[in-house]
Amino acid sequence: MQSDIFAKRKKDSLIFFFLLILLTVGSVVITQYDVSKGFTSLLKAFIWGGSNFYPDGKSLTILPDVLRKLWDTILMSIAATTVATVFATLLALVGSRTTRMNRLFSLVARGIASLFRNIPLVAWAMVLMLAFSQSSITGYLALFLGSFGFLTRAFIETIDEVSNDSVEALSATGASYFHIIFQSVLPSSLPQMISWILFMIDTNIRDATLVGLLTGTGIGFSFDLYYKSFNFHAASLVVILIVITVILIEMVSNTIRRVIM
Amino acid sequence: MKLELGVNREFSEPLLELKHVTKYYHGAAPALEDINFSVAEGEFISVIGPSGAGKSTLLRCINRMIEATSGEISFDGVLISKLKKRDLRKLRTRIGMIFQHYNLVDKLSVIENVLHGRLGYKSTLAGVMGRYSPEEKLQAMRIIDLLGLHDQVYKRCDQLSGGQKQRVGIARALIQDPKLILCDEPIASLDPNSAKIIMDHLRDVSAQMGITVIVNLHQVSVALKYSDRIIGVNQGKIVFDGSPSALTAEKIAEIYGSESNDLMVELGERYAI
Ligand SMILES: Nc1ncnc2c1ncn2[C@@H]1O[C@H](COP(=O)(O)OP(=O)(O)O)[C@@H](O)[C@H]1O
Ligand SMILES: [Mg+2]
């Protein structure tokens, strides 16, 4: 019996690796992708980047403008996340098994969350562009909708796993629905929820850059502008600032996480 | 003491009365079948039986955390099966409940968890904001002292031991000012020392405060030691209802079915000590 299990595991991993190789070879053949050329051009890209893609003294003059754009982007990401948090919390309370008022609403809430989460951000941006054209409201809404779906899903799972027992205890004392939400569900879930919110802000700052490319706003637009006008030194400065920002934000969120968990 | 209770039971209205209570979950077999018993004020009752017998279901039908399929339950002169949501909340304030896994809000402090026992008496806003009166806070402190938790008042509950958590659970039930406390396997997750402390507290609650206690137990020896009365449940039916002295080896065998052999060995060992 025991050895059977080990034999089965071994067989499973063999099958897995075989499938992986098949998939890789298959897709290379079908797309006619030249693997060796792929690697050599990657190398070329690095060499080109090393000789052109770095900030020089002149590019520093754009710093104030880029920093302002960066600041705008950060604020937009945070605003999109916080507003999404409010709506996601409400929908998660409807959707969670622990706090739902009835089964049908819960199902609908979960459905909405899955739908929103599974539409890629870029798709949201494109659809929204039809309505709002290239503007910062497009970028904001795209981030908001993506965050809303993701956070709802995350909050539903958090509430489901965290607060079952104390909810039962409080209903047994005669506490009302809202008492239970505010005295048991939210206090129990809050640290985990804050952790998700920080993660979302983090992700949104990265994504805002990408969305900015599409919608012509924020830091993404700056990059696009300098890159397309062959001002690679300036474009590289933008990239470096983005990377620094993302690292800083991540450090801040990790610190906050350590304190609250 | 016991004699007195016997007299009480005959002359005064029972505190709790179950008539023909039956509960079906989805399956064909009932989890509870035609349960009948009544409880006098101040009694300490243990409900014993193998796991899956229906003990938890029985306890939760009493405060309607689970809805019985049919039958009547009255508590303190009120027919609880008919109560609307609002009145059910009011009724639940008079019935405390204690759980195997303590069911505290771990992220909150001891005092906050204890005060949760007052939520049933509060308006929506006051409860949501967690506003408690000075008297309520004072009372919480008194109960916390009584249970020997004065050094833990402001500690977060996830920093407590199992025994301490269960004492917070008892404090939360006591501050409700209940007439009845239901305990679902309160010592099943505890080591023997903590278990004894918890059972002693429950006995004090019953003997000194006059609160009626119904406790689901796994250990027959504990039931024998603490109870005025034992109810044995098997496959959703009451197969024994009487004083501990009437619980013979044959009766235990009947309650526990095939599990009883191990149990008798365990009991024998305990009595030998
Ligand atoms: N929520 C539920 N849904 C379906 N069946 C349940 C549920 N809770 C308990 N049961 C079943 O009802 C029976 C009695 O369970 P329970 O009251 O938990 O017994 P005990 O507390 O004595 O172990 C068991 O057969 C159990 O599987
Ligand atoms: Mg049980």
mmCIF file of N, CA and C in Angstrom, chain B residues 144-244:
data_model
loop_
_atom_site.group_PDB
_atom_site.id
_atom_site.type_symbol
_atom_site.label_atom_id
_atom_site.label_comp_id
_atom_site.label_asym_id
_atom_site.label_seq_id
_atom_site.Cartn_x
_atom_site.Cartn_y
_atom_site.Cartn_z
ATOM 1 N N ILE B 144 -14.764 38.813 35.968
ATOM 2 C CA ILE B 144 -13.405 38.440 35.573
ATOM 3 C C ILE B 144 -12.579 38.078 36.809
ATOM 4 N N ASP B 145 -12.716 38.876 37.869
ATOM 5 C CA ASP B 145 -12.038 38.572 39.134
ATOM 6 C C ASP B 145 -12.465 37.216 39.679
ATOM 7 N N LEU B 146 -13.773 37.017 39.652
ATOM 8 C CA LEU B 146 -14.355 35.791 40.183
ATOM 9 C C LEU B 146 -13.754 34.560 39.507
ATOM 10 N N LEU B 147 -13.459 34.689 38.204
ATOM 11 C CA LEU B 147 -12.933 33.560 37.452
ATOM 12 C C LEU B 147 -11.407 33.537 37.455
ATOM 13 N N GLY B 148 -10.809 34.409 38.257
ATOM 14 C CA GLY B 148 -9.352 34.402 38.397
ATOM 15 C C GLY B 148 -8.614 34.892 37.172
ATOM 16 N N LEU B 149 -9.204 35.865 36.466
ATOM 17 C CA LEU B 149 -8.559 36.358 35.248
ATOM 18 C C LEU B 149 -8.094 37.804 35.393
ATOM 19 N N HIS B 150 -7.968 38.304 36.650
ATOM 20 C CA HIS B 150 -7.696 39.746 36.816
ATOM 21 C C HIS B 150 -6.400 40.185 36.160
ATOM 22 N N ASP B 151 -5.414 39.287 36.040
ATOM 23 C CA ASP B 151 -4.160 39.701 35.392
ATOM 24 C C ASP B 151 -4.251 39.701 33.876
ATOM 25 N N GLN B 152 -5.351 39.171 33.357
ATOM 26 C CA GLN B 152 -5.467 39.029 31.904
ATOM 27 C C GLN B 152 -6.425 40.035 31.274
ATOM 28 N N VAL B 153 -7.002 40.934 32.098
ATOM 29 C CA VAL B 153 -8.110 41.773 31.627
ATOM 30 C C VAL B 153 -7.879 42.396 30.254
ATOM 31 N N TYR B 154 -6.699 42.986 30.045
ATOM 32 C CA TYR B 154 -6.475 43.713 28.796
ATOM 33 C C TYR B 154 -5.646 42.920 27.792
ATOM 34 N N LYS B 155 -5.408 41.662 28.092
ATOM 35 C CA LYS B 155 -4.668 40.830 27.142
ATOM 36 C C LYS B 155 -5.546 40.453 25.964
ATOM 37 N N ARG B 156 -4.916 40.306 24.790
ATOM 38 C CA ARG B 156 -5.676 39.790 23.647
ATOM 39 C C ARG B 156 -5.920 38.302 23.852
ATOM 40 N N CYS B 157 -7.104 37.842 23.453
ATOM 41 C CA CYS B 157 -7.476 36.458 23.771
ATOM 42 C C CYS B 157 -6.605 35.422 23.069
ATOM 43 N N ASP B 158 -5.950 35.807 21.948
ATOM 44 C CA ASP B 158 -5.095 34.804 21.303
ATOM 45 C C ASP B 158 -3.810 34.573 22.094
ATOM 46 N N GLN B 159 -3.628 35.327 23.184
ATOM 47 C CA GLN B 159 -2.445 35.088 24.019
ATOM 48 C C GLN B 159 -2.764 34.250 25.253
ATOM 49 N N LEU B 160 -4.004 33.783 25.358
ATOM 50 C CA LEU B 160 -4.397 33.019 26.543
ATOM 51 C C LEU B 160 -4.251 31.521 26.319
ATOM 52 N N SER B 161 -4.169 30.783 27.421
ATOM 53 C CA SER B 161 -4.191 29.315 27.326
ATOM 54 C C SER B 161 -5.631 28.854 27.127
ATOM 55 N N GLY B 162 -5.796 27.591 26.771
ATOM 56 C CA GLY B 162 -7.143 27.064 26.543
ATOM 57 C C GLY B 162 -8.042 27.224 27.762
ATOM 58 N N GLY B 163 -7.510 26.900 28.915
ATOM 59 C CA GLY B 163 -8.302 26.998 30.141
ATOM 60 C C GLY B 163 -8.734 28.430 30.418
ATOM 61 N N GLN B 164 -7.801 29.383 30.177
ATOM 62 C CA GLN B 164 -8.149 30.793 30.376
ATOM 63 C C GLN B 164 -9.210 31.236 29.382
ATOM 64 N N LYS B 165 -9.071 30.785 28.133
ATOM 65 C CA LYS B 165 -10.070 31.144 27.122
ATOM 66 C C LYS B 165 -11.454 30.663 27.539
ATOM 67 N N GLN B 166 -11.502 29.436 28.061
ATOM 68 C CA GLN B 166 -12.814 28.910 28.438
ATOM 69 C C GLN B 166 -13.388 29.696 29.607
ATOM 70 N N ARG B 167 -12.518 30.195 30.496
ATOM 71 C CA ARG B 167 -13.028 31.016 31.599
ATOM 72 C C ARG B 167 -13.580 32.336 31.069
ATOM 73 N N VAL B 168 -12.944 32.885 30.014
ATOM 74 C CA VAL B 168 -13.517 34.071 29.369
ATOM 75 C C VAL B 168 -14.893 33.725 28.803
ATOM 76 N N GLY B 169 -14.997 32.508 28.221
ATOM 77 C CA GLY B 169 -16.283 32.054 27.696
ATOM 78 C C GLY B 169 -17.354 32.011 28.785
ATOM 79 N N ILE B 170 -16.974 31.521 29.956
ATOM 80 C CA ILE B 170 -17.930 31.464 31.073
ATOM 81 C C ILE B 170 -18.302 32.882 31.507
ATOM 82 N N ALA B 171 -17.282 33.772 31.575
ATOM 83 C CA ALA B 171 -17.545 35.155 31.985
ATOM 84 C C ALA B 171 -18.520 35.816 31.001
ATOM 85 N N ARG B 172 -18.327 35.586 29.708
ATOM 86 C CA ARG B 172 -19.218 36.172 28.704
ATOM 87 C C ARG B 172 -20.648 35.681 28.899
ATOM 88 N N ALA B 173 -20.784 34.403 29.273
ATOM 89 C CA ALA B 173 -22.130 33.869 29.519
ATOM 90 C C ALA B 173 -22.718 34.462 30.793
ATOM 91 N N LEU B 174 -21.890 34.596 31.834
ATOM 92 C CA LEU B 174 -22.402 35.078 33.126
ATOM 93 C C LEU B 174 -22.885 36.523 33.072
ATOM 94 N N ILE B 175 -22.177 37.354 32.294
ATOM 95 C CA ILE B 175 -22.552 38.771 32.279
ATOM 96 C C ILE B 175 -23.888 38.981 31.562
ATOM 97 N N GLN B 176 -24.332 37.960 30.844
ATOM 98 C CA GLN B 176 -25.671 38.022 30.251
ATOM 99 C C GLN B 176 -26.764 38.013 31.318
ATOM 100 N N ASP B 177 -26.386 37.630 32.549
ATOM 101 C CA ASP B 177 -27.363 37.435 33.610
ATOM 102 C C ASP B 177 -28.370 36.351 33.205
ATOM 103 N N PRO B 178 -27.853 35.167 32.869
ATOM 104 C CA PRO B 178 -28.705 34.130 32.305
ATOM 105 C C PRO B 178 -29.413 33.304 33.380
ATOM 106 N N LYS B 179 -30.498 32.667 32.980
ATOM 107 C CA LYS B 179 -31.152 31.704 33.872
ATOM 108 C C LYS B 179 -30.656 30.298 33.584
ATOM 109 N N LEU B 180 -30.133 30.138 32.382
ATOM 110 C CA LEU B 180 -29.689 28.817 31.933
ATOM 111 C C LEU B 180 -28.378 28.990 31.175
ATOM 112 N N ILE B 181 -27.444 28.066 31.408
ATOM 113 C CA ILE B 181 -26.224 28.071 30.594
ATOM 114 C C ILE B 181 -26.100 26.717 29.911
ATOM 115 N N LEU B 182 -25.923 26.766 28.583
ATOM 116 C CA LEU B 182 -25.730 25.548 27.798
ATOM 117 C C LEU B 182 -24.251 25.404 27.497
ATOM 118 N N CYS B 183 -23.680 24.236 27.751
ATOM 119 C CA CYS B 183 -22.253 24.041 27.493
ATOM 120 C C CYS B 183 -22.070 22.856 26.550
ATOM 121 N N ASP B 184 -21.470 23.128 25.383
ATOM 122 C CA ASP B 184 -21.254 22.047 24.416
ATOM 123 C C ASP B 184 -19.812 21.559 24.514
ATOM 124 N N GLU B 185 -19.601 20.462 25.198
ATOM 125 C CA GLU B 185 -18.259 19.886 25.383
ATOM 126 C C GLU B 185 -17.246 20.929 25.842
ATOM 127 N N PRO B 186 -17.504 21.565 26.983
ATOM 128 C CA PRO B 186 -16.639 22.688 27.388
ATOM 129 C C PRO B 186 -15.218 22.273 27.734
ATOM 130 N N ILE B 187 -14.987 21.009 28.021
ATOM 131 C CA ILE B 187 -13.634 20.609 28.450
ATOM 132 C C ILE B 187 -12.974 19.643 27.473
ATOM 133 N N ALA B 188 -13.605 19.443 26.307
ATOM 134 C CA ALA B 188 -13.074 18.437 25.381
ATOM 135 C C ALA B 188 -11.707 18.817 24.817
ATOM 136 N N SER B 189 -11.375 20.119 24.801
ATOM 137 C CA SER B 189 -10.067 20.519 24.259
ATOM 138 C C SER B 189 -9.072 20.884 25.347
ATOM 139 N N LEU B 190 -9.367 20.526 26.579
ATOM 140 C CA LEU B 190 -8.518 20.976 27.684
ATOM 141 C C LEU B 190 -7.767 19.823 28.353
ATOM 142 N N ASP B 191 -6.624 20.146 28.952
ATOM 143 C CA ASP B 191 -5.909 19.150 29.748
ATOM 144 C C ASP B 191 -6.671 18.923 31.061
ATOM 145 N N PRO B 192 -6.405 17.810 31.744
ATOM 146 C CA PRO B 192 -7.200 17.449 32.929
ATOM 147 C C PRO B 192 -7.249 18.538 33.996
ATOM 148 N N ASN B 193 -6.126 19.225 34.228
ATOM 149 C CA ASN B 193 -6.125 20.274 35.254
ATOM 150 C C ASN B 193 -7.075 21.413 34.907
ATOM 151 N N SER B 194 -6.925 21.946 33.677
ATOM 152 C CA SER B 194 -7.803 23.036 33.253
ATOM 153 C C SER B 194 -9.244 22.567 33.228
ATOM 154 N N ALA B 195 -9.442 21.301 32.820
ATOM 155 C CA ALA B 195 -10.801 20.762 32.755
ATOM 156 C C ALA B 195 -11.447 20.794 34.132
ATOM 157 N N LYS B 196 -10.678 20.430 35.144
ATOM 158 C CA LYS B 196 -11.230 20.417 36.502
ATOM 159 C C LYS B 196 -11.603 21.827 36.949
ATOM 160 N N ILE B 197 -10.721 22.792 36.630
ATOM 161 C CA ILE B 197 -11.009 24.183 37.010
ATOM 162 C C ILE B 197 -12.316 24.645 36.364
ATOM 163 N N ILE B 198 -12.463 24.327 35.087
ATOM 164 C CA ILE B 198 -13.678 24.751 34.374
ATOM 165 C C ILE B 198 -14.919 24.086 34.971
ATOM 166 N N MET B 199 -14.838 22.774 35.211
ATOM 167 C CA MET B 199 -16.004 22.073 35.764
ATOM 168 C C MET B 199 -16.341 22.608 37.161
ATOM 169 N N ASP B 200 -15.313 22.927 37.958
ATOM 170 C CA ASP B 200 -15.574 23.488 39.290
ATOM 171 C C ASP B 200 -16.282 24.838 39.182
ATOM 172 N N HIS B 201 -15.831 25.649 38.230
ATOM 173 C CA HIS B 201 -16.505 26.939 38.033
ATOM 174 C C HIS B 201 -17.970 26.724 37.649
ATOM 175 N N LEU B 202 -18.202 25.765 36.763
ATOM 176 C CA LEU B 202 -19.587 25.526 36.329
ATOM 177 C C LEU B 202 -20.442 25.064 37.508
ATOM 178 N N ARG B 203 -19.841 24.241 38.370
ATOM 179 C CA ARG B 203 -20.598 23.785 39.534
ATOM 180 C C ARG B 203 -20.915 24.963 40.465
ATOM 181 N N ASP B 204 -19.936 25.876 40.633
ATOM 182 C CA ASP B 204 -20.182 27.059 41.465
ATOM 183 C C ASP B 204 -21.287 27.922 40.873
ATOM 184 N N VAL B 205 -21.236 28.084 39.557
ATOM 185 C CA VAL B 205 -22.257 28.870 38.871
ATOM 186 C C VAL B 205 -23.631 28.317 39.198
ATOM 187 N N SER B 206 -23.734 27.005 39.184
ATOM 188 C CA SER B 206 -25.020 26.366 39.446
ATOM 189 C C SER B 206 -25.372 26.456 40.937
ATOM 190 N N ALA B 207 -24.439 26.067 41.799
ATOM 191 C CA ALA B 207 -24.748 25.964 43.222
ATOM 192 C C ALA B 207 -24.886 27.329 43.887
ATOM 193 N N GLN B 208 -23.987 28.274 43.521
ATOM 194 C CA GLN B 208 -23.987 29.555 44.239
ATOM 195 C C GLN B 208 -24.863 30.617 43.595
ATOM 196 N N MET B 209 -24.977 30.582 42.276
ATOM 197 C CA MET B 209 -25.773 31.615 41.612
ATOM 198 C C MET B 209 -27.154 31.102 41.252
ATOM 199 N N GLY B 210 -27.382 29.810 41.436
ATOM 200 C CA GLY B 210 -28.698 29.255 41.140
ATOM 201 C C GLY B 210 -29.006 29.179 39.655
ATOM 202 N N ILE B 211 -27.958 29.285 38.806
ATOM 203 C CA ILE B 211 -28.179 29.210 37.366
ATOM 204 C C ILE B 211 -28.251 27.741 36.946
ATOM 205 N N THR B 212 -29.232 27.427 36.130
ATOM 206 C CA THR B 212 -29.367 26.066 35.632
ATOM 207 C C THR B 212 -28.284 25.794 34.596
ATOM 208 N N VAL B 213 -27.668 24.617 34.647
ATOM 209 C CA VAL B 213 -26.581 24.298 33.721
ATOM 210 C C VAL B 213 -26.872 22.978 33.012
ATOM 211 N N ILE B 214 -26.804 23.005 31.690
ATOM 212 C CA ILE B 214 -26.869 21.759 30.922
ATOM 213 C C ILE B 214 -25.558 21.631 30.166
ATOM 214 N N VAL B 215 -24.869 20.525 30.375
ATOM 215 C CA VAL B 215 -23.540 20.404 29.796
ATOM 216 C C VAL B 215 -23.380 19.083 29.036
ATOM 217 N N ASN B 216 -23.004 19.195 27.764
ATOM 218 C CA ASN B 216 -22.675 18.005 26.980
ATOM 219 C C ASN B 216 -21.287 17.546 27.362
ATOM 220 N N LEU B 217 -21.143 16.267 27.634
ATOM 221 C CA LEU B 217 -19.838 15.776 28.073
ATOM 222 C C LEU B 217 -19.459 14.521 27.330
ATOM 223 N N HIS B 218 -18.150 14.379 27.186
ATOM 224 C CA HIS B 218 -17.609 13.189 26.582
ATOM 225 C C HIS B 218 -17.287 12.165 27.663
ATOM 226 N N GLN B 219 -16.832 12.690 28.818
ATOM 227 C CA GLN B 219 -16.318 11.815 29.868
ATOM 228 C C GLN B 219 -17.416 11.461 30.872
ATOM 229 N N VAL B 220 -17.742 10.193 30.932
ATOM 230 C CA VAL B 220 -18.760 9.731 31.873
ATOM 231 C C VAL B 220 -18.347 10.014 33.311
ATOM 232 N N SER B 221 -17.039 9.832 33.589
ATOM 233 C CA SER B 221 -16.575 10.021 34.966
ATOM 234 C C SER B 221 -16.848 11.446 35.438
ATOM 235 N N VAL B 222 -16.640 12.415 34.541
ATOM 236 C CA VAL B 222 -16.890 13.811 34.906
ATOM 237 C C VAL B 222 -18.380 14.031 35.138
ATOM 238 N N ALA B 223 -19.197 13.450 34.265
ATOM 239 C CA ALA B 223 -20.646 13.586 34.422
ATOM 240 C C ALA B 223 -21.085 13.030 35.769
ATOM 241 N N LEU B 224 -20.532 11.866 36.131
ATOM 242 C CA LEU B 224 -20.897 11.231 37.408
ATOM 243 C C LEU B 224 -20.527 12.125 38.581
ATOM 244 N N LYS B 225 -19.384 12.784 38.477
ATOM 245 C CA LYS B 225 -18.870 13.552 39.601
ATOM 246 C C LYS B 225 -19.656 14.843 39.830
ATOM 247 N N TYR B 226 -20.074 15.507 38.737
ATOM 248 C CA TYR B 226 -20.596 16.855 38.893
ATOM 249 C C TYR B 226 -22.130 16.981 38.823
ATOM 250 N N SER B 227 -22.805 16.002 38.220
ATOM 251 C CA SER B 227 -24.201 16.268 37.862
ATOM 252 C C SER B 227 -25.197 15.925 38.959
ATOM 253 N N ASP B 228 -26.331 16.663 38.966
ATOM 254 C CA ASP B 228 -27.510 16.255 39.726
ATOM 255 C C ASP B 228 -28.256 15.178 38.957
ATOM 256 N N ARG B 229 -28.103 15.252 37.643
ATOM 257 C CA ARG B 229 -28.920 14.400 36.793
ATOM 258 C C ARG B 229 -28.175 14.177 35.482
ATOM 259 N N ILE B 230 -28.323 12.985 34.929
ATOM 260 C CA ILE B 230 -27.629 12.661 33.681
ATOM 261 C C ILE B 230 -28.653 12.231 32.643
ATOM 262 N N ILE B 231 -28.499 12.767 31.424
ATOM 263 C CA ILE B 231 -29.347 12.319 30.313
ATOM 264 C C ILE B 231 -28.442 11.619 29.301
ATOM 265 N N GLY B 232 -28.766 10.377 28.987
ATOM 266 C CA GLY B 232 -27.978 9.618 28.032
ATOM 267 C C GLY B 232 -28.666 9.597 26.675
ATOM 268 N N VAL B 233 -27.911 9.951 25.639
ATOM 269 C CA VAL B 233 -28.486 10.015 24.294
ATOM 270 C C VAL B 233 -27.773 9.023 23.392
ATOM 271 N N ASN B 234 -28.548 8.317 22.591
ATOM 272 C CA ASN B 234 -27.957 7.443 21.582
ATOM 273 C C ASN B 234 -28.803 7.511 20.319
ATOM 274 N N GLN B 235 -28.155 7.765 19.203
ATOM 275 C CA GLN B 235 -28.833 7.866 17.906
ATOM 276 C C GLN B 235 -30.093 8.719 17.964
ATOM 277 N N GLY B 236 -29.962 9.874 18.605
ATOM 278 C CA GLY B 236 -31.056 10.842 18.598
ATOM 279 C C GLY B 236 -32.173 10.569 19.580
ATOM 280 N N LYS B 237 -32.013 9.525 20.392
ATOM 281 C CA LYS B 237 -33.073 9.223 21.366
ATOM 282 C C LYS B 237 -32.509 9.241 22.786
ATOM 283 N N ILE B 238 -33.358 9.652 23.730
ATOM 284 C CA ILE B 238 -32.943 9.593 25.126
ATOM 285 C C ILE B 238 -33.094 8.153 25.614
ATOM 286 N N VAL B 239 -31.981 7.559 26.043
ATOM 287 C CA VAL B 239 -32.049 6.178 26.509
ATOM 288 C C VAL B 239 -31.842 6.074 28.018
ATOM 289 N N PHE B 240 -31.464 7.214 28.622
ATOM 290 C CA PHE B 240 -31.336 7.231 30.074
ATOM 291 C C PHE B 240 -31.635 8.636 30.576
ATOM 292 N N ASP B 241 -32.372 8.733 31.684
ATOM 293 C CA ASP B 241 -32.622 10.041 32.290
ATOM 294 C C ASP B 241 -32.804 9.809 33.777
ATOM 295 N N GLY B 242 -31.778 10.113 34.561
ATOM 296 C CA GLY B 242 -31.896 9.856 35.989
ATOM 297 C C GLY B 242 -30.704 10.382 36.755
ATOM 298 N N SER B 243 -30.647 10.038 38.018
ATOM 299 C CA SER B 243 -29.556 10.529 38.854
ATOM 300 C C SER B 243 -28.292 9.724 38.563
ATOM 301 N N PRO B 244 -27.118 10.280 38.864
ATOM 302 C CA PRO B 244 -25.864 9.571 38.599
ATOM 303 C C PRO B 244 -25.829 8.190 39.248
#
